[in-house]
DNA sequence: TAGAATCATGCAAATATAGGCAAGGATTGG
DNA sequence: CCAATCCTTGCCTATATTTGCATGATTCTA
């Protein structure tokens, strides 16, 4: 707890008290309102009001029963210029309609999936696995989302975990929906990638999902590459920014895919 | 007219009075209007008006019931940076000397550890485990660092993975050095934390390390909290921003700890 | 799901503030 | 020297802020 030095002061200005609170939060990352109240010898209400003010001033973050330092949660790097952001936004919006309270989902890496993570409503109560650092960071801003990161070696390129460990960890979970992106998609060749490691992880993701949802901008339709993730049938729902009736999607209709 | 001798003695010029107020504020960082009024034997209104003027001249800051020095409130703008960044930087620099090419290490969460991650040289070839998202992000900028993130549920407060899964994952690795922070440290009570979950993870980290290095700013010395991570003996090396010979570290010398 | 802890809200007492006012003293111009 | 004026100061009153307590609502936890 706090050193007893502070107790010597019997009349404290509000300003001083708030500075003390700030220092304690910065120092220990987190404090209890009750601790501070006891140490500074004021009522819990006063501390609560102080912390509320400091929170409003963005000096710290108030949490139930205490306060945490901002330095911790300072999570800035939001990339402003994502390629085709508008389209990806549209896709993410459609994907959101699939989410129900209590769902357990997996979200893949990539900008489209990050966009989905960003748009998840604050009050939606879900459990979300991911192997993407940016997605995890984004989800951490949602108080009602339970975030679980799939451990493993981190690929600096994709900012996602890959490799045997990640795949093994995925083998031990089962999610309702997985939302995945892909490098290339074609109605005949299925989902393909440039990178072999990424393919292995995506295979594991699909295997651990009851339903797999593909998020892809229409620009990727009818393209292919070296390594295959899965047949197109492995996808249960496919979301593009296009209207579901758009003729560009025709070649995907014969398969058992729901198109949104 | 009567001689004004007496009045001259206890009549203070406005200028003089304001100077006194200023010195008092500088000396004590804060003053109460009532205190000053009593000391200088003028009405509270006069002092209030003085302080108001001084505030307008930016000589101090007036607050409800008193005034605080400008330097005192300067702290409020520090939120841009990390609290005590300079000290943490110094600590990180010292920690760096322990790293050798080929090392396998673990880096904990927290701002001090993030600072260490930031300062790892580009060309240093190491394998680094972490359960902290910010640390992982930082390390990803180093091409020669192999980053492995310990999977598990992510705590939004600390931006680290916690819980049974993270602990289990830690149980399956062994690292040469772990660099850990702590909320509170005391030579008698050892390392303690506010948060029970964090303690469990730190215990697991210590268990999977051949050597454990504690990074802590001196401000945390001789503080304690509710949950215990480990005895002070569990620490092999302790790094603060202080000179190793500093007397503040005396109480840690009887233990088998290397102090840097 | 129940009990405990924490929270938001309203209230009242104590204290602090702002602004008006008047009594000096100081200053200035004749 | 006098008088008009300004500045400073203390006092007063209406208003605002701060704080602790009581209350019921909400959230957390086991």
PDB file of N, CA and C in Angstrom, chain A residues 110-199:
ATOM      1  N   UNK A 110      -5.366  -9.806 -41.011  1.00  0.00           N
ATOM      2  CA  UNK A 110      -5.669  -9.090 -42.245  1.00  0.00           C
ATOM      3  C   UNK A 110      -6.529  -7.868 -41.981  1.00  0.00           C
ATOM      4  N   UNK A 111      -6.524  -6.974 -42.920  1.00  0.00           N
ATOM      5  CA  UNK A 111      -7.195  -5.700 -42.694  1.00  0.00           C
ATOM      6  C   UNK A 111      -8.707  -5.828 -42.664  1.00  0.00           C
ATOM      7  N   UNK A 112      -9.250  -6.729 -43.473  1.00  0.00           N
ATOM      8  CA  UNK A 112     -10.700  -6.885 -43.474  1.00  0.00           C
ATOM      9  C   UNK A 112     -11.176  -7.416 -42.119  1.00  0.00           C
ATOM     10  N   UNK A 113     -10.453  -8.408 -41.631  1.00  0.00           N
ATOM     11  CA  UNK A 113     -10.816  -8.966 -40.329  1.00  0.00           C
ATOM     12  C   UNK A 113     -10.595  -7.952 -39.199  1.00  0.00           C
ATOM     13  N   UNK A 114      -9.567  -7.139 -39.315  1.00  0.00           N
ATOM     14  CA  UNK A 114      -9.344  -6.090 -38.318  1.00  0.00           C
ATOM     15  C   UNK A 114     -10.511  -5.111 -38.312  1.00  0.00           C
ATOM     16  N   UNK A 115     -11.019  -4.864 -39.492  1.00  0.00           N
ATOM     17  CA  UNK A 115     -12.157  -3.964 -39.616  1.00  0.00           C
ATOM     18  C   UNK A 115     -13.372  -4.566 -38.910  1.00  0.00           C
ATOM     19  N   UNK A 116     -13.547  -5.857 -39.074  1.00  0.00           N
ATOM     20  CA  UNK A 116     -14.629  -6.537 -38.370  1.00  0.00           C
ATOM     21  C   UNK A 116     -14.450  -6.377 -36.861  1.00  0.00           C
ATOM     22  N   UNK A 117     -13.220  -6.609 -36.412  1.00  0.00           N
ATOM     23  CA  UNK A 117     -12.943  -6.486 -34.974  1.00  0.00           C
ATOM     24  C   UNK A 117     -13.273  -5.080 -34.495  1.00  0.00           C
ATOM     25  N   UNK A 118     -12.908  -4.108 -35.305  1.00  0.00           N
ATOM     26  CA  UNK A 118     -13.109  -2.721 -34.908  1.00  0.00           C
ATOM     27  C   UNK A 118     -14.588  -2.383 -34.778  1.00  0.00           C
ATOM     28  N   UNK A 119     -15.404  -3.012 -35.601  1.00  0.00           N
ATOM     29  CA  UNK A 119     -16.829  -2.654 -35.635  1.00  0.00           C
ATOM     30  C   UNK A 119     -17.683  -3.450 -34.662  1.00  0.00           C
ATOM     31  N   UNK A 120     -17.089  -4.402 -33.994  1.00  0.00           N
ATOM     32  CA  UNK A 120     -17.882  -5.163 -33.015  1.00  0.00           C
ATOM     33  C   UNK A 120     -18.397  -4.213 -31.946  1.00  0.00           C
ATOM     34  N   UNK A 121     -19.708  -4.249 -31.685  1.00  0.00           N
ATOM     35  CA  UNK A 121     -20.277  -3.278 -30.748  1.00  0.00           C
ATOM     36  C   UNK A 121     -19.753  -3.473 -29.324  1.00  0.00           C
ATOM     37  N   UNK A 122     -19.677  -2.373 -28.616  1.00  0.00           N
ATOM     38  CA  UNK A 122     -19.180  -2.377 -27.242  1.00  0.00           C
ATOM     39  C   UNK A 122     -19.957  -3.328 -26.337  1.00  0.00           C
ATOM     40  N   UNK A 123     -21.254  -3.417 -26.562  1.00  0.00           N
ATOM     41  CA  UNK A 123     -22.080  -4.158 -25.608  1.00  0.00           C
ATOM     42  C   UNK A 123     -22.296  -5.618 -25.999  1.00  0.00           C
ATOM     43  N   UNK A 124     -21.673  -6.051 -27.081  1.00  0.00           N
ATOM     44  CA  UNK A 124     -21.869  -7.432 -27.513  1.00  0.00           C
ATOM     45  C   UNK A 124     -20.993  -8.373 -26.692  1.00  0.00           C
ATOM     46  N   UNK A 125     -21.659  -9.374 -26.157  1.00  0.00           N
ATOM     47  CA  UNK A 125     -21.013 -10.281 -25.219  1.00  0.00           C
ATOM     48  C   UNK A 125     -20.568 -11.543 -25.945  1.00  0.00           C
ATOM     49  N   UNK A 126     -19.320 -11.599 -26.392  1.00  0.00           N
ATOM     50  CA  UNK A 126     -18.846 -12.786 -27.121  1.00  0.00           C
ATOM     51  C   UNK A 126     -17.447 -13.186 -26.673  1.00  0.00           C
ATOM     52  N   UNK A 127     -17.094 -14.408 -27.021  1.00  0.00           N
ATOM     53  CA  UNK A 127     -15.733 -14.883 -26.792  1.00  0.00           C
ATOM     54  C   UNK A 127     -15.041 -14.959 -28.138  1.00  0.00           C
ATOM     55  N   UNK A 128     -13.884 -14.381 -28.215  1.00  0.00           N
ATOM     56  CA  UNK A 128     -13.246 -14.270 -29.506  1.00  0.00           C
ATOM     57  C   UNK A 128     -11.799 -14.740 -29.473  1.00  0.00           C
ATOM     58  N   UNK A 129     -11.518 -15.780 -30.233  1.00  0.00           N
ATOM     59  CA  UNK A 129     -10.138 -16.230 -30.431  1.00  0.00           C
ATOM     60  C   UNK A 129      -9.539 -15.497 -31.619  1.00  0.00           C
ATOM     61  N   UNK A 130      -8.253 -15.281 -31.564  1.00  0.00           N
ATOM     62  CA  UNK A 130      -7.571 -14.719 -32.730  1.00  0.00           C
ATOM     63  C   UNK A 130      -6.104 -15.082 -32.657  1.00  0.00           C
ATOM     64  N   UNK A 131      -5.442 -15.074 -33.779  1.00  0.00           N
ATOM     65  CA  UNK A 131      -3.994 -15.245 -33.769  1.00  0.00           C
ATOM     66  C   UNK A 131      -3.328 -13.984 -34.296  1.00  0.00           C
ATOM     67  N   UNK A 132      -4.123 -12.913 -34.390  1.00  0.00           N
ATOM     68  CA  UNK A 132      -3.618 -11.658 -34.929  1.00  0.00           C
ATOM     69  C   UNK A 132      -3.434 -10.616 -33.826  1.00  0.00           C
ATOM     70  N   UNK A 133      -2.248 -10.057 -33.742  1.00  0.00           N
ATOM     71  CA  UNK A 133      -2.000  -9.033 -32.724  1.00  0.00           C
ATOM     72  C   UNK A 133      -2.862  -7.791 -32.930  1.00  0.00           C
ATOM     73  N   UNK A 134      -2.955  -7.269 -34.137  1.00  0.00           N
ATOM     74  CA  UNK A 134      -3.804  -6.086 -34.321  1.00  0.00           C
ATOM     75  C   UNK A 134      -5.262  -6.353 -33.970  1.00  0.00           C
ATOM     76  N   UNK A 135      -5.743  -7.515 -34.331  1.00  0.00           N
ATOM     77  CA  UNK A 135      -7.140  -7.837 -34.009  1.00  0.00           C
ATOM     78  C   UNK A 135      -7.313  -7.894 -32.497  1.00  0.00           C
ATOM     79  N   UNK A 136      -6.361  -8.548 -31.836  1.00  0.00           N
ATOM     80  CA  UNK A 136      -6.446  -8.637 -30.382  1.00  0.00           C
ATOM     81  C   UNK A 136      -6.461  -7.244 -29.760  1.00  0.00           C
ATOM     82  N   UNK A 137      -5.584  -6.380 -30.217  1.00  0.00           N
ATOM     83  CA  UNK A 137      -5.532  -5.018 -29.675  1.00  0.00           C
ATOM     84  C   UNK A 137      -6.856  -4.303 -29.875  1.00  0.00           C
ATOM     85  N   UNK A 138      -7.393  -4.462 -31.053  1.00  0.00           N
ATOM     86  CA  UNK A 138      -8.661  -3.812 -31.362  1.00  0.00           C
ATOM     87  C   UNK A 138      -9.770  -4.319 -30.427  1.00  0.00           C
ATOM     88  N   UNK A 139      -9.778  -5.618 -30.230  1.00  0.00           N
ATOM     89  CA  UNK A 139     -10.839  -6.225 -29.412  1.00  0.00           C
ATOM     90  C   UNK A 139     -10.719  -5.841 -27.949  1.00  0.00           C
ATOM     91  N   UNK A 140      -9.516  -5.504 -27.533  1.00  0.00           N
ATOM     92  CA  UNK A 140      -9.316  -5.185 -26.126  1.00  0.00           C
ATOM     93  C   UNK A 140     -10.016  -3.902 -25.720  1.00  0.00           C
ATOM     94  N   UNK A 141     -10.420  -3.121 -26.686  1.00  0.00           N
ATOM     95  CA  UNK A 141     -11.135  -1.885 -26.364  1.00  0.00           C
ATOM     96  C   UNK A 141     -12.610  -2.167 -26.086  1.00  0.00           C
ATOM     97  N   UNK A 142     -13.043  -3.388 -26.325  1.00  0.00           N
ATOM     98  CA  UNK A 142     -14.448  -3.750 -26.084  1.00  0.00           C
ATOM     99  C   UNK A 142     -14.549  -4.480 -24.757  1.00  0.00           C
ATOM    100  N   UNK A 143     -15.196  -3.860 -23.784  1.00  0.00           N
ATOM    101  CA  UNK A 143     -15.218  -4.449 -22.446  1.00  0.00           C
ATOM    102  C   UNK A 143     -15.921  -5.797 -22.387  1.00  0.00           C
ATOM    103  N   UNK A 144     -16.861  -6.045 -23.293  1.00  0.00           N
ATOM    104  CA  UNK A 144     -17.646  -7.270 -23.179  1.00  0.00           C
ATOM    105  C   UNK A 144     -17.159  -8.401 -24.064  1.00  0.00           C
ATOM    106  N   UNK A 145     -16.025  -8.195 -24.701  1.00  0.00           N
ATOM    107  CA  UNK A 145     -15.478  -9.256 -25.535  1.00  0.00           C
ATOM    108  C   UNK A 145     -14.369  -9.967 -24.769  1.00  0.00           C
ATOM    109  N   UNK A 146     -14.495 -11.265 -24.684  1.00  0.00           N
ATOM    110  CA  UNK A 146     -13.474 -12.079 -24.044  1.00  0.00           C
ATOM    111  C   UNK A 146     -12.457 -12.462 -25.114  1.00  0.00           C
ATOM    112  N   UNK A 147     -11.264 -11.925 -25.008  1.00  0.00           N
ATOM    113  CA  UNK A 147     -10.266 -12.114 -26.059  1.00  0.00           C
ATOM    114  C   UNK A 147      -9.278 -13.206 -25.670  1.00  0.00           C
ATOM    115  N   UNK A 148      -9.077 -14.159 -26.558  1.00  0.00           N
ATOM    116  CA  UNK A 148      -8.084 -15.191 -26.312  1.00  0.00           C
ATOM    117  C   UNK A 148      -7.152 -15.257 -27.505  1.00  0.00           C
ATOM    118  N   UNK A 149      -5.877 -15.100 -27.239  1.00  0.00           N
ATOM    119  CA  UNK A 149      -4.926 -15.105 -28.341  1.00  0.00           C
ATOM    120  C   UNK A 149      -4.308 -16.489 -28.451  1.00  0.00           C
ATOM    121  N   UNK A 150      -4.222 -16.960 -29.671  1.00  0.00           N
ATOM    122  CA  UNK A 150      -3.628 -18.262 -29.950  1.00  0.00           C
ATOM    123  C   UNK A 150      -2.124 -18.087 -29.965  1.00  0.00           C
ATOM    124  N   UNK A 151      -1.459 -18.763 -29.059  1.00  0.00           N
ATOM    125  CA  UNK A 151      -0.022 -18.558 -28.917  1.00  0.00           C
ATOM    126  C   UNK A 151       0.788 -19.186 -30.025  1.00  0.00           C
ATOM    127  N   UNK A 152       2.021 -18.761 -30.133  1.00  0.00           N
ATOM    128  CA  UNK A 152       2.925 -19.343 -31.114  1.00  0.00           C
ATOM    129  C   UNK A 152       3.924 -18.327 -31.601  1.00  0.00           C
ATOM    130  N   UNK A 153       4.724 -18.766 -32.541  1.00  0.00           N
ATOM    131  CA  UNK A 153       5.712 -17.878 -33.126  1.00  0.00           C
ATOM    132  C   UNK A 153       4.998 -16.793 -33.926  1.00  0.00           C
ATOM    133  N   UNK A 154       5.487 -15.578 -33.794  1.00  0.00           N
ATOM    134  CA  UNK A 154       4.805 -14.482 -34.461  1.00  0.00           C
ATOM    135  C   UNK A 154       5.502 -14.132 -35.768  1.00  0.00           C
ATOM    136  N   UNK A 155       4.720 -14.098 -36.812  1.00  0.00           N
ATOM    137  CA  UNK A 155       5.248 -13.682 -38.107  1.00  0.00           C
ATOM    138  C   UNK A 155       5.212 -12.164 -38.185  1.00  0.00           C
ATOM    139  N   UNK A 156       6.379 -11.576 -38.424  1.00  0.00           N
ATOM    140  CA  UNK A 156       6.415 -10.117 -38.432  1.00  0.00           C
ATOM    141  C   UNK A 156       5.671  -9.574 -39.645  1.00  0.00           C
ATOM    142  N   UNK A 157       5.624 -10.367 -40.681  1.00  0.00           N
ATOM    143  CA  UNK A 157       4.936  -9.933 -41.889  1.00  0.00           C
ATOM    144  C   UNK A 157       3.442  -9.763 -41.653  1.00  0.00           C
ATOM    145  N   UNK A 158       2.853 -10.807 -41.098  1.00  0.00           N
ATOM    146  CA  UNK A 158       1.397 -10.807 -40.975  1.00  0.00           C
ATOM    147  C   UNK A 158       0.931 -10.364 -39.593  1.00  0.00           C
ATOM    148  N   UNK A 159       1.857 -10.236 -38.664  1.00  0.00           N
ATOM    149  CA  UNK A 159       1.504  -9.916 -37.282  1.00  0.00           C
ATOM    150  C   UNK A 159       0.538 -10.934 -36.700  1.00  0.00           C
ATOM    151  N   UNK A 160       0.675 -12.175 -37.137  1.00  0.00           N
ATOM    152  CA  UNK A 160      -0.149 -13.242 -36.571  1.00  0.00           C
ATOM    153  C   UNK A 160       0.770 -14.362 -36.110  1.00  0.00           C
ATOM    154  N   UNK A 161       0.247 -15.174 -35.223  1.00  0.00           N
ATOM    155  CA  UNK A 161       1.042 -16.334 -34.809  1.00  0.00           C
ATOM    156  C   UNK A 161       0.887 -17.431 -35.846  1.00  0.00           C
ATOM    157  N   UNK A 162       1.980 -18.137 -36.084  1.00  0.00           N
ATOM    158  CA  UNK A 162       1.997 -19.218 -37.071  1.00  0.00           C
ATOM    159  C   UNK A 162       2.793 -20.378 -36.488  1.00  0.00           C
ATOM    160  N   UNK A 163       2.956 -21.404 -37.280  1.00  0.00           N
ATOM    161  CA  UNK A 163       3.833 -22.504 -36.891  1.00  0.00           C
ATOM    162  C   UNK A 163       3.138 -23.588 -36.097  1.00  0.00           C
ATOM    163  N   UNK A 164       3.919 -24.587 -35.765  1.00  0.00           N
ATOM    164  CA  UNK A 164       3.387 -25.802 -35.151  1.00  0.00           C
ATOM    165  C   UNK A 164       2.629 -25.507 -33.869  1.00  0.00           C
ATOM    166  N   UNK A 165       3.169 -24.627 -33.066  1.00  0.00           N
ATOM    167  CA  UNK A 165       2.530 -24.358 -31.787  1.00  0.00           C
ATOM    168  C   UNK A 165       1.150 -23.728 -31.972  1.00  0.00           C
ATOM    169  N   UNK A 166       1.081 -22.756 -32.865  1.00  0.00           N
ATOM    170  CA  UNK A 166      -0.203 -22.109 -33.124  1.00  0.00           C
ATOM    171  C   UNK A 166      -1.209 -23.134 -33.631  1.00  0.00           C
ATOM    172  N   UNK A 167      -0.755 -23.979 -34.533  1.00  0.00           N
ATOM    173  CA  UNK A 167      -1.647 -24.990 -35.107  1.00  0.00           C
ATOM    174  C   UNK A 167      -2.105 -25.975 -34.040  1.00  0.00           C
ATOM    175  N   UNK A 168      -1.179 -26.341 -33.204  1.00  0.00           N
ATOM    176  CA  UNK A 168      -1.556 -27.264 -32.127  1.00  0.00           C
ATOM    177  C   UNK A 168      -2.584 -26.631 -31.196  1.00  0.00           C
ATOM    178  N   UNK A 169      -2.367 -25.379 -30.872  1.00  0.00           N
ATOM    179  CA  UNK A 169      -3.314 -24.695 -29.993  1.00  0.00           C
ATOM    180  C   UNK A 169      -4.697 -24.618 -30.623  1.00  0.00           C
ATOM    181  N   UNK A 170      -4.727 -24.391 -31.917  1.00  0.00           N
ATOM    182  CA  UNK A 170      -6.016 -24.331 -32.610  1.00  0.00           C
ATOM    183  C   UNK A 170      -6.709 -25.682 -32.579  1.00  0.00           C
ATOM    184  N   UNK A 171      -5.912 -26.752 -32.573  1.00  0.00           N
ATOM    185  CA  UNK A 171      -6.511 -28.091 -32.605  1.00  0.00           C
ATOM    186  C   UNK A 171      -7.265 -28.394 -31.321  1.00  0.00           C
ATOM    187  N   UNK A 172      -7.041 -27.588 -30.321  1.00  0.00           N
ATOM    188  CA  UNK A 172      -7.681 -27.877 -29.029  1.00  0.00           C
ATOM    189  C   UNK A 172      -8.894 -27.006 -28.747  1.00  0.00           C
ATOM    190  N   UNK A 173      -9.352 -26.268 -29.754  1.00  0.00           N
ATOM    191  CA  UNK A 173     -10.548 -25.441 -29.541  1.00  0.00           C
ATOM    192  C   UNK A 173     -11.586 -25.718 -30.610  1.00  0.00           C
ATOM    193  N   UNK A 174     -12.782 -25.273 -30.342  1.00  0.00           N
ATOM    194  CA  UNK A 174     -13.884 -25.396 -31.297  1.00  0.00           C
ATOM    195  C   UNK A 174     -14.716 -24.117 -31.219  1.00  0.00           C
ATOM    196  N   UNK A 175     -14.869 -23.443 -32.336  1.00  0.00           N
ATOM    197  CA  UNK A 175     -15.625 -22.184 -32.321  1.00  0.00           C
ATOM    198  C   UNK A 175     -16.865 -22.292 -33.211  1.00  0.00           C
ATOM    199  N   UNK A 176     -17.848 -21.439 -32.926  1.00  0.00           N
ATOM    200  CA  UNK A 176     -19.079 -21.443 -33.715  1.00  0.00           C
ATOM    201  C   UNK A 176     -18.814 -20.942 -35.134  1.00  0.00           C
ATOM    202  N   UNK A 177     -18.175 -19.784 -35.183  1.00  0.00           N
ATOM    203  CA  UNK A 177     -17.875 -19.189 -36.480  1.00  0.00           C
ATOM    204  C   UNK A 177     -16.401 -18.815 -36.532  1.00  0.00           C
ATOM    205  N   UNK A 178     -15.787 -19.035 -37.661  1.00  0.00           N
ATOM    206  CA  UNK A 178     -14.489 -18.389 -37.877  1.00  0.00           C
ATOM    207  C   UNK A 178     -14.634 -17.440 -39.057  1.00  0.00           C
ATOM    208  N   UNK A 179     -14.091 -16.263 -38.868  1.00  0.00           N
ATOM    209  CA  UNK A 179     -14.101 -15.273 -39.939  1.00  0.00           C
ATOM    210  C   UNK A 179     -12.685 -15.190 -40.490  1.00  0.00           C
ATOM    211  N   UNK A 180     -12.510 -15.644 -41.714  1.00  0.00           N
ATOM    212  CA  UNK A 180     -11.162 -15.680 -42.269  1.00  0.00           C
ATOM    213  C   UNK A 180     -11.056 -14.853 -43.537  1.00  0.00           C
ATOM    214  N   UNK A 181      -9.872 -14.391 -43.780  1.00  0.00           N
ATOM    215  CA  UNK A 181      -9.567 -13.742 -45.044  1.00  0.00           C
ATOM    216  C   UNK A 181      -8.765 -14.715 -45.890  1.00  0.00           C
ATOM    217  N   UNK A 182      -8.453 -14.308 -47.072  1.00  0.00           N
ATOM    218  CA  UNK A 182      -7.610 -15.143 -47.923  1.00  0.00           C
ATOM    219  C   UNK A 182      -6.855 -14.252 -48.899  1.00  0.00           C
ATOM    220  N   UNK A 183      -5.745 -14.790 -49.365  1.00  0.00           N
ATOM    221  CA  UNK A 183      -4.976 -14.014 -50.343  1.00  0.00           C
ATOM    222  C   UNK A 183      -5.644 -14.063 -51.707  1.00  0.00           C
ATOM    223  N   UNK A 184      -6.149 -15.261 -52.033  1.00  0.00           N
ATOM    224  CA  UNK A 184      -6.717 -15.468 -53.366  1.00  0.00           C
ATOM    225  C   UNK A 184      -7.902 -16.402 -53.230  1.00  0.00           C
ATOM    226  N   UNK A 185      -8.923 -16.186 -54.055  1.00  0.00           N
ATOM    227  CA  UNK A 185     -10.073 -17.082 -54.017  1.00  0.00           C
ATOM    228  C   UNK A 185     -10.615 -17.277 -55.440  1.00  0.00           C
ATOM    229  N   UNK A 186     -10.984 -18.529 -55.681  1.00  0.00           N
ATOM    230  CA  UNK A 186     -11.485 -18.884 -57.015  1.00  0.00           C
ATOM    231  C   UNK A 186     -12.506 -20.003 -56.840  1.00  0.00           C
ATOM    232  N   UNK A 187     -13.569 -19.960 -57.616  1.00  0.00           N
ATOM    233  CA  UNK A 187     -14.633 -20.944 -57.412  1.00  0.00           C
ATOM    234  C   UNK A 187     -14.153 -22.356 -57.753  1.00  0.00           C
ATOM    235  N   UNK A 188     -13.163 -22.455 -58.588  1.00  0.00           N
ATOM    236  CA  UNK A 188     -12.666 -23.783 -58.942  1.00  0.00           C
ATOM    237  C   UNK A 188     -11.485 -24.203 -58.067  1.00  0.00           C
ATOM    238  N   UNK A 189     -10.522 -23.321 -57.926  1.00  0.00           N
ATOM    239  CA  UNK A 189      -9.302 -23.673 -57.188  1.00  0.00           C
ATOM    240  C   UNK A 189      -9.436 -23.497 -55.670  1.00  0.00           C
ATOM    241  N   UNK A 190     -10.492 -22.851 -55.263  1.00  0.00           N
ATOM    242  CA  UNK A 190     -10.689 -22.649 -53.821  1.00  0.00           C
ATOM    243  C   UNK A 190      -9.841 -21.507 -53.286  1.00  0.00           C
ATOM    244  N   UNK A 191      -9.555 -21.580 -51.986  1.00  0.00           N
ATOM    245  CA  UNK A 191      -8.766 -20.516 -51.344  1.00  0.00           C
ATOM    246  C   UNK A 191      -7.278 -20.860 -51.447  1.00  0.00           C
ATOM    247  N   UNK A 192      -6.506 -19.937 -51.910  1.00  0.00           N
ATOM    248  CA  UNK A 192      -5.061 -20.173 -52.039  1.00  0.00           C
ATOM    249  C   UNK A 192      -4.287 -19.002 -51.455  1.00  0.00           C
ATOM    250  N   UNK A 193      -2.995 -19.287 -51.172  1.00  0.00           N
ATOM    251  CA  UNK A 193      -2.149 -18.271 -50.543  1.00  0.00           C
ATOM    252  C   UNK A 193      -0.769 -18.272 -51.157  1.00  0.00           C
ATOM    253  N   UNK A 194      -0.088 -17.240 -50.883  1.00  0.00           N
ATOM    254  CA  UNK A 194       1.285 -17.086 -51.308  1.00  0.00           C
ATOM    255  C   UNK A 194       2.222 -17.797 -50.338  1.00  0.00           C
ATOM    256  N   UNK A 195       1.780 -17.860 -49.081  1.00  0.00           N
ATOM    257  CA  UNK A 195       2.674 -18.277 -47.996  1.00  0.00           C
ATOM    258  C   UNK A 195       2.246 -19.624 -47.414  1.00  0.00           C
ATOM    259  N   UNK A 196       3.184 -20.535 -47.380  1.00  0.00           N
ATOM    260  CA  UNK A 196       2.861 -21.893 -46.938  1.00  0.00           C
ATOM    261  C   UNK A 196       2.477 -21.942 -45.454  1.00  0.00           C
ATOM    262  N   UNK A 197       3.212 -21.205 -44.645  1.00  0.00           N
ATOM    263  CA  UNK A 197       2.932 -21.208 -43.205  1.00  0.00           C
ATOM    264  C   UNK A 197       1.519 -20.718 -42.904  1.00  0.00           C
ATOM    265  N   UNK A 198       1.146 -19.684 -43.605  1.00  0.00           N
ATOM    266  CA  UNK A 198      -0.181 -19.115 -43.407  1.00  0.00           C
ATOM    267  C   UNK A 198      -1.251 -20.142 -43.776  1.00  0.00           C
ATOM    268  N   UNK A 199      -1.026 -20.847 -44.829  1.00  0.00           N
ATOM    269  CA  UNK A 199      -1.975 -21.875 -45.258  1.00  0.00           C
ATOM    270  C   UNK A 199      -2.173 -22.911 -44.157  1.00  0.00           C
TER     271      UNK A 199
END
